[in-house]
Short mmCIF file of C-alpha atoms and ligand atoms in Angstrom, two decimals:
data_model
loop_
_atom_site.label_atom_id
_atom_site.label_comp_id
_atom_site.label_asym_id
_atom_site.label_seq_id
_atom_site.Cartn_x
_atom_site.Cartn_y
_atom_site.Cartn_z
CA MET A 22 -65.60 -6.90 -29.19
CA LYS A 23 -63.52 -9.75 -29.92
CA ASN A 24 -64.93 -12.83 -28.89
CA ILE A 25 -62.35 -14.97 -27.15
CA LEU A 26 -64.19 -17.96 -27.85
CA SER A 27 -64.09 -17.66 -31.26
CA THR A 28 -60.12 -18.15 -31.38
CA THR A 29 -60.01 -21.56 -29.61
CA LYS A 30 -63.24 -22.82 -31.26
CA THR A 31 -63.10 -25.25 -34.43
CA PRO A 32 -65.35 -24.62 -37.45
CA GLY A 33 -68.25 -27.28 -37.05
CA ALA A 34 -67.53 -28.39 -33.45
CA SER A 35 -69.78 -27.74 -30.75
CA GLY A 36 -68.93 -24.21 -29.10
CA GLY A 37 -70.27 -21.13 -28.45
CA GLU A 38 -71.45 -20.66 -24.77
CA GLU A 39 -70.84 -24.22 -23.67
CA SER A 40 -66.90 -23.53 -24.88
CA ALA A 41 -66.66 -21.41 -22.09
CA HIS A 42 -67.71 -23.82 -19.38
CA ARG A 43 -66.13 -27.17 -21.34
CA LEU A 44 -62.84 -26.01 -23.10
CA PRO A 45 -60.49 -25.59 -19.67
CA PRO A 46 -57.73 -22.47 -20.29
CA GLY A 47 -54.72 -22.84 -22.68
CA GLN A 48 -56.33 -25.52 -24.43
CA ALA A 49 -57.56 -25.33 -28.39
CA LEU A 50 -60.39 -27.49 -29.85
CA THR A 51 -59.32 -29.96 -32.97
CA GLU A 52 -61.26 -32.75 -34.54
CA LYS A 53 -58.54 -34.88 -35.39
CA TRP A 54 -56.94 -36.92 -32.97
CA PRO A 55 -53.00 -36.66 -32.90
CA VAL A 56 -50.65 -39.47 -31.75
CA LEU A 57 -48.17 -39.34 -29.23
CA HIS A 58 -46.09 -41.41 -27.15
CA TYR A 59 -42.54 -42.24 -26.11
CA GLY A 60 -40.99 -45.46 -27.84
CA ASN A 61 -41.94 -47.92 -30.00
CA ILE A 62 -45.70 -49.73 -30.68
CA PRO A 63 -45.75 -52.83 -28.39
CA ARG A 64 -46.43 -55.90 -29.84
CA PHE A 65 -49.75 -57.33 -28.70
CA ASP A 66 -49.93 -61.19 -28.11
CA PRO A 67 -53.30 -62.27 -26.15
CA LYS A 68 -51.37 -65.46 -25.05
CA THR A 69 -48.96 -63.88 -23.00
CA TRP A 70 -50.46 -60.54 -22.41
CA ASP A 71 -51.34 -60.16 -18.54
CA PHE A 72 -52.84 -57.48 -16.52
CA ARG A 73 -51.19 -57.16 -12.64
CA VAL A 74 -52.38 -55.64 -9.59
CA TRP A 75 -50.19 -55.49 -6.92
CA GLY A 76 -48.40 -53.36 -3.62
CA LEU A 77 -51.01 -52.21 -1.25
CA VAL A 78 -53.20 -54.82 -1.91
CA GLU A 79 -54.85 -57.92 0.23
CA GLU A 80 -54.12 -60.11 -2.56
CA GLU A 81 -51.99 -59.76 -5.84
CA ILE A 82 -54.14 -60.60 -8.81
CA THR A 83 -53.00 -61.94 -12.70
CA TRP A 84 -55.64 -61.43 -15.17
CA THR A 85 -55.09 -63.20 -18.92
CA TRP A 86 -56.76 -61.20 -21.94
CA GLU A 87 -59.32 -63.30 -21.58
CA ASP A 88 -60.52 -62.99 -18.23
CA PHE A 89 -59.96 -59.05 -18.19
CA THR A 90 -62.08 -58.78 -21.08
CA SER A 91 -64.68 -60.77 -19.77
CA LEU A 92 -65.33 -58.37 -17.12
CA PRO A 93 -68.32 -56.19 -17.96
CA HIS A 94 -68.56 -53.38 -20.19
CA VAL A 95 -69.55 -50.12 -20.38
CA THR A 96 -69.66 -46.89 -22.95
CA THR A 97 -68.85 -43.79 -21.74
CA THR A 98 -68.34 -40.39 -23.53
CA SER A 99 -65.93 -38.07 -22.42
CA ASP A 100 -63.46 -35.18 -23.74
CA ILE A 101 -59.95 -35.41 -24.49
CA HIS A 102 -57.52 -32.75 -22.87
CA CYS A 103 -53.67 -33.29 -23.65
CA VAL A 104 -51.18 -31.17 -21.86
CA THR A 105 -49.91 -30.07 -25.09
CA ARG A 106 -52.71 -27.55 -25.77
CA TRP A 107 -55.41 -29.87 -27.79
CA SER A 108 -58.65 -31.09 -26.80
CA ARG A 109 -60.95 -33.50 -28.19
CA TYR A 110 -64.70 -33.76 -27.43
CA ASP A 111 -67.31 -36.03 -26.99
CA ASN A 112 -64.89 -39.43 -27.51
CA ARG A 113 -66.94 -42.39 -26.98
CA TRP A 114 -65.05 -45.14 -25.23
CA ALA A 115 -66.27 -48.63 -24.72
CA GLY A 116 -64.67 -51.01 -21.68
CA VAL A 117 -63.89 -52.23 -18.58
CA PRO A 118 -64.70 -49.97 -16.07
CA ILE A 119 -62.09 -49.63 -12.90
CA LEU A 120 -65.02 -50.14 -10.63
CA GLU A 121 -65.45 -53.25 -11.77
CA VAL A 122 -61.87 -54.15 -11.56
CA MET A 123 -62.06 -53.32 -8.17
CA LYS A 124 -64.74 -55.61 -7.53
CA HIS A 125 -62.00 -57.91 -7.42
CA VAL A 126 -59.31 -55.38 -5.85
CA ARG A 127 -59.21 -54.98 -1.96
CA PRO A 128 -56.46 -52.16 -1.29
CA LEU A 129 -55.18 -51.78 2.38
CA PRO A 130 -56.30 -49.01 4.29
CA GLU A 131 -52.77 -47.30 3.60
CA ALA A 132 -53.06 -47.28 -0.21
CA ARG A 133 -53.50 -43.63 -1.30
CA TYR A 134 -51.73 -43.68 -4.57
CA VAL A 135 -51.76 -45.89 -7.58
CA MET A 136 -48.64 -46.43 -10.26
CA VAL A 137 -50.15 -47.10 -13.41
CA HIS A 138 -47.53 -49.48 -15.49
CA ALA A 139 -47.79 -49.61 -19.14
CA ASP A 140 -45.98 -51.07 -22.14
CA PRO A 141 -43.15 -50.02 -23.32
CA ASP A 142 -42.01 -49.18 -19.61
CA TYR A 143 -44.42 -46.35 -19.17
CA THR A 144 -45.69 -45.18 -15.57
CA THR A 145 -48.08 -42.66 -14.77
CA ASN A 146 -49.03 -41.69 -11.04
CA LEU A 147 -52.37 -41.04 -9.53
CA PRO A 148 -54.07 -40.46 -6.08
CA ILE A 149 -56.29 -43.49 -5.51
CA GLU A 150 -59.35 -41.28 -5.26
CA ALA A 151 -58.77 -39.88 -9.08
CA LEU A 152 -58.41 -43.75 -10.57
CA LEU A 153 -61.58 -44.69 -8.74
CA ASP A 154 -64.23 -42.65 -10.68
CA ASP A 155 -67.27 -43.54 -12.27
CA ASP A 156 -66.18 -42.25 -15.82
CA VAL A 157 -62.72 -44.09 -15.46
CA LEU A 158 -62.12 -47.71 -17.54
CA PHE A 159 -59.72 -49.29 -19.60
CA ALA A 160 -61.11 -48.78 -22.81
CA LEU A 161 -60.95 -51.54 -25.72
CA GLN A 162 -63.02 -49.44 -28.50
CA HIS A 163 -63.15 -45.96 -29.62
CA ASP A 164 -65.82 -44.09 -31.54
CA GLY A 165 -67.28 -47.48 -32.18
CA GLU A 166 -64.09 -48.83 -33.55
CA PRO A 167 -61.18 -51.43 -31.76
CA LEU A 168 -58.47 -49.01 -30.38
CA THR A 169 -55.47 -48.81 -32.92
CA PRO A 170 -52.46 -49.67 -31.83
CA GLU A 171 -51.58 -46.09 -32.30
CA HIS A 172 -53.74 -45.21 -29.70
CA GLY A 173 -52.82 -47.84 -27.16
CA GLY A 174 -54.63 -50.57 -28.72
CA PRO A 175 -55.82 -53.27 -27.19
CA LEU A 176 -56.33 -51.67 -24.48
CA ARG A 177 -55.58 -48.22 -22.58
CA LEU A 178 -56.75 -45.97 -19.33
CA VAL A 179 -58.57 -43.42 -19.78
CA VAL A 180 -58.99 -40.81 -17.02
CA PRO A 181 -61.03 -37.83 -18.67
CA LYS A 182 -60.64 -35.43 -15.66
CA LEU A 183 -57.22 -35.37 -16.37
CA TYR A 184 -54.51 -34.19 -18.86
CA PHE A 185 -54.36 -37.34 -21.22
CA TRP A 186 -50.88 -38.26 -20.10
CA LYS A 187 -52.60 -39.75 -17.21
CA SER A 188 -54.55 -42.27 -19.73
CA ALA A 189 -51.79 -45.08 -20.02
CA LYS A 190 -51.69 -46.61 -23.81
CA TRP A 191 -51.00 -50.43 -23.94
CA VAL A 192 -51.76 -50.85 -20.29
CA ARG A 193 -50.79 -53.50 -17.91
CA GLY A 194 -50.95 -53.38 -14.26
CA LEU A 195 -51.95 -50.72 -11.20
CA GLU A 196 -49.72 -50.81 -8.31
CA PHE A 197 -51.55 -49.39 -4.96
CA MET A 198 -48.85 -47.22 -2.98
CA ALA A 199 -48.93 -45.24 0.36
CA GLU A 200 -46.91 -42.23 -0.94
CA ASP A 201 -46.90 -40.31 -4.25
CA ALA A 202 -43.93 -41.18 -6.44
CA ALA A 203 -43.37 -39.69 -10.32
CA GLY A 204 -44.39 -41.95 -13.26
CA PHE A 205 -42.44 -41.50 -16.68
CA TRP A 206 -43.61 -37.83 -17.75
CA GLU A 207 -43.96 -36.65 -14.09
CA ARG A 208 -39.83 -37.37 -13.67
CA ALA A 209 -39.46 -35.50 -16.44
CA GLY A 210 -41.12 -32.16 -15.10
CA TYR A 211 -44.72 -32.77 -16.06
CA HIS A 212 -47.37 -31.94 -13.07
CA MET A 213 -47.76 -34.76 -10.17
CA HIS A 214 -51.56 -34.57 -10.62
CA GLY A 215 -52.74 -32.84 -13.62
CA ASP A 216 -55.90 -31.07 -13.75
CA PRO A 217 -57.04 -29.39 -17.16
CA TRP A 218 -59.26 -26.76 -14.88
CA THR A 219 -56.49 -25.66 -12.85
CA GLU A 220 -53.59 -26.02 -15.64
CA GLU A 221 -51.29 -28.11 -13.76
CA ARG A 222 -48.93 -29.03 -16.32
CA PHE A 223 -45.59 -28.61 -14.86
CA GLY A 224 -43.73 -28.67 -11.81
CA GLY A 225 -45.57 -30.54 -9.50
CA TYR A 226 -42.43 -33.03 -8.82
CA ILE A 227 -40.03 -30.79 -8.09
CA HIS A 228 -42.70 -28.67 -5.92
CA THR A 229 -43.78 -31.85 -4.13
CA THR A 230 -39.46 -33.19 -3.52
CA MET A 231 -38.62 -29.75 -2.42
CA GLN A 232 -41.70 -29.75 0.24
CA LYS A 233 -40.40 -32.83 1.40
CA MET A 234 -37.00 -31.62 1.61
CA ARG A 235 -38.11 -29.18 3.90
CA SER A 236 -40.38 -30.79 6.13
CA GLY A 237 -37.15 -33.57 6.38
CA ARG A 238 -39.36 -36.51 4.95
CA LYS A 239 -37.43 -38.48 2.35
N1 MTE B 319 -48.04 -46.38 -22.66
C1 MTE B 319 -47.79 -44.91 -22.86
N2 MTE B 319 -48.67 -44.38 -23.04
C2 MTE B 319 -49.20 -43.13 -23.15
C3 MTE B 319 -47.78 -42.24 -23.34
C4 MTE B 319 -46.65 -43.03 -23.68
O1 MTE B 319 -45.99 -42.78 -23.73
N3 MTE B 319 -46.69 -44.46 -23.50
N4 MTE B 319 -48.01 -40.97 -24.04
C5 MTE B 319 -49.41 -40.63 -23.15
C6 MTE B 319 -49.39 -39.21 -23.33
S1 MTE B 319 -48.38 -37.94 -23.26
C7 MTE B 319 -50.58 -38.64 -23.99
S2 MTE B 319 -50.97 -36.83 -24.44
C8 MTE B 319 -51.75 -39.73 -24.56
C9 MTE B 319 -51.91 -39.62 -25.94
O2 MTE B 319 -52.66 -40.56 -26.82
P1 MTE B 319 -53.10 -40.60 -28.20
O3 MTE B 319 -51.86 -40.79 -28.70
O4 MTE B 319 -54.13 -41.68 -28.09
O5 MTE B 319 -53.08 -38.88 -28.61
O6 MTE B 319 -50.55 -40.77 -24.38
C10 MTE B 319 -50.60 -40.85 -22.76
N5 MTE B 319 -50.32 -42.46 -22.85
MO1 MO B 320 -48.89 -35.51 -23.67
#
């Protein structure tokens, strides 16, 4: 009998029975870490860099590089699942967890979605519950090394439970919103939510827009 696990398993990677529960449908395991983004790698200047929180919050915040990186740090280990069908296990991240950031942010009760803003002109949208999860962090390090510029250094968002396009590289801010709105890839046809386990790869934006049209909302 053909074992379906052996077709997706890379030699040397942890696999076997574990893969059945760990590798989402339609994904293949890789040990390399591909680089994928739109546009040029932005230049980082710690003197002008800032991190902004705005929209439906009681008070807007702007952190400097020094202030933001002085927030408490954690390390986590999580798997990457990219919509282009590669997954990479056991990524060790170090950085500032979203829950530490949120100790300083007071979203208004009507805030239900967040637009993540990143350089260069990148955005991606998340439901507030997807962002405020204990495995979500703003990573400064990967596998014990400072995050390289090509992988989003000096700071990237990591949202392990969703496809990797939600993990914005060169992240610069969060905008709290009442209604969902499409980010960069979501406008291009990627799914509004992006759960790898149910293969929410494409079509969410068009689907949501159609639903709104049918129900008469803008
Ligand atoms: N700022 C920014 N972040 C981004 C992107 C981008 O184009 N710009 N691409 C996303 C996509 S589609 C993927 S798959 C991952 C790739 O991250 P990696 O290059 O570190 O593997 O970054 C995501 N974050
Ligand atoms: Mo991607």
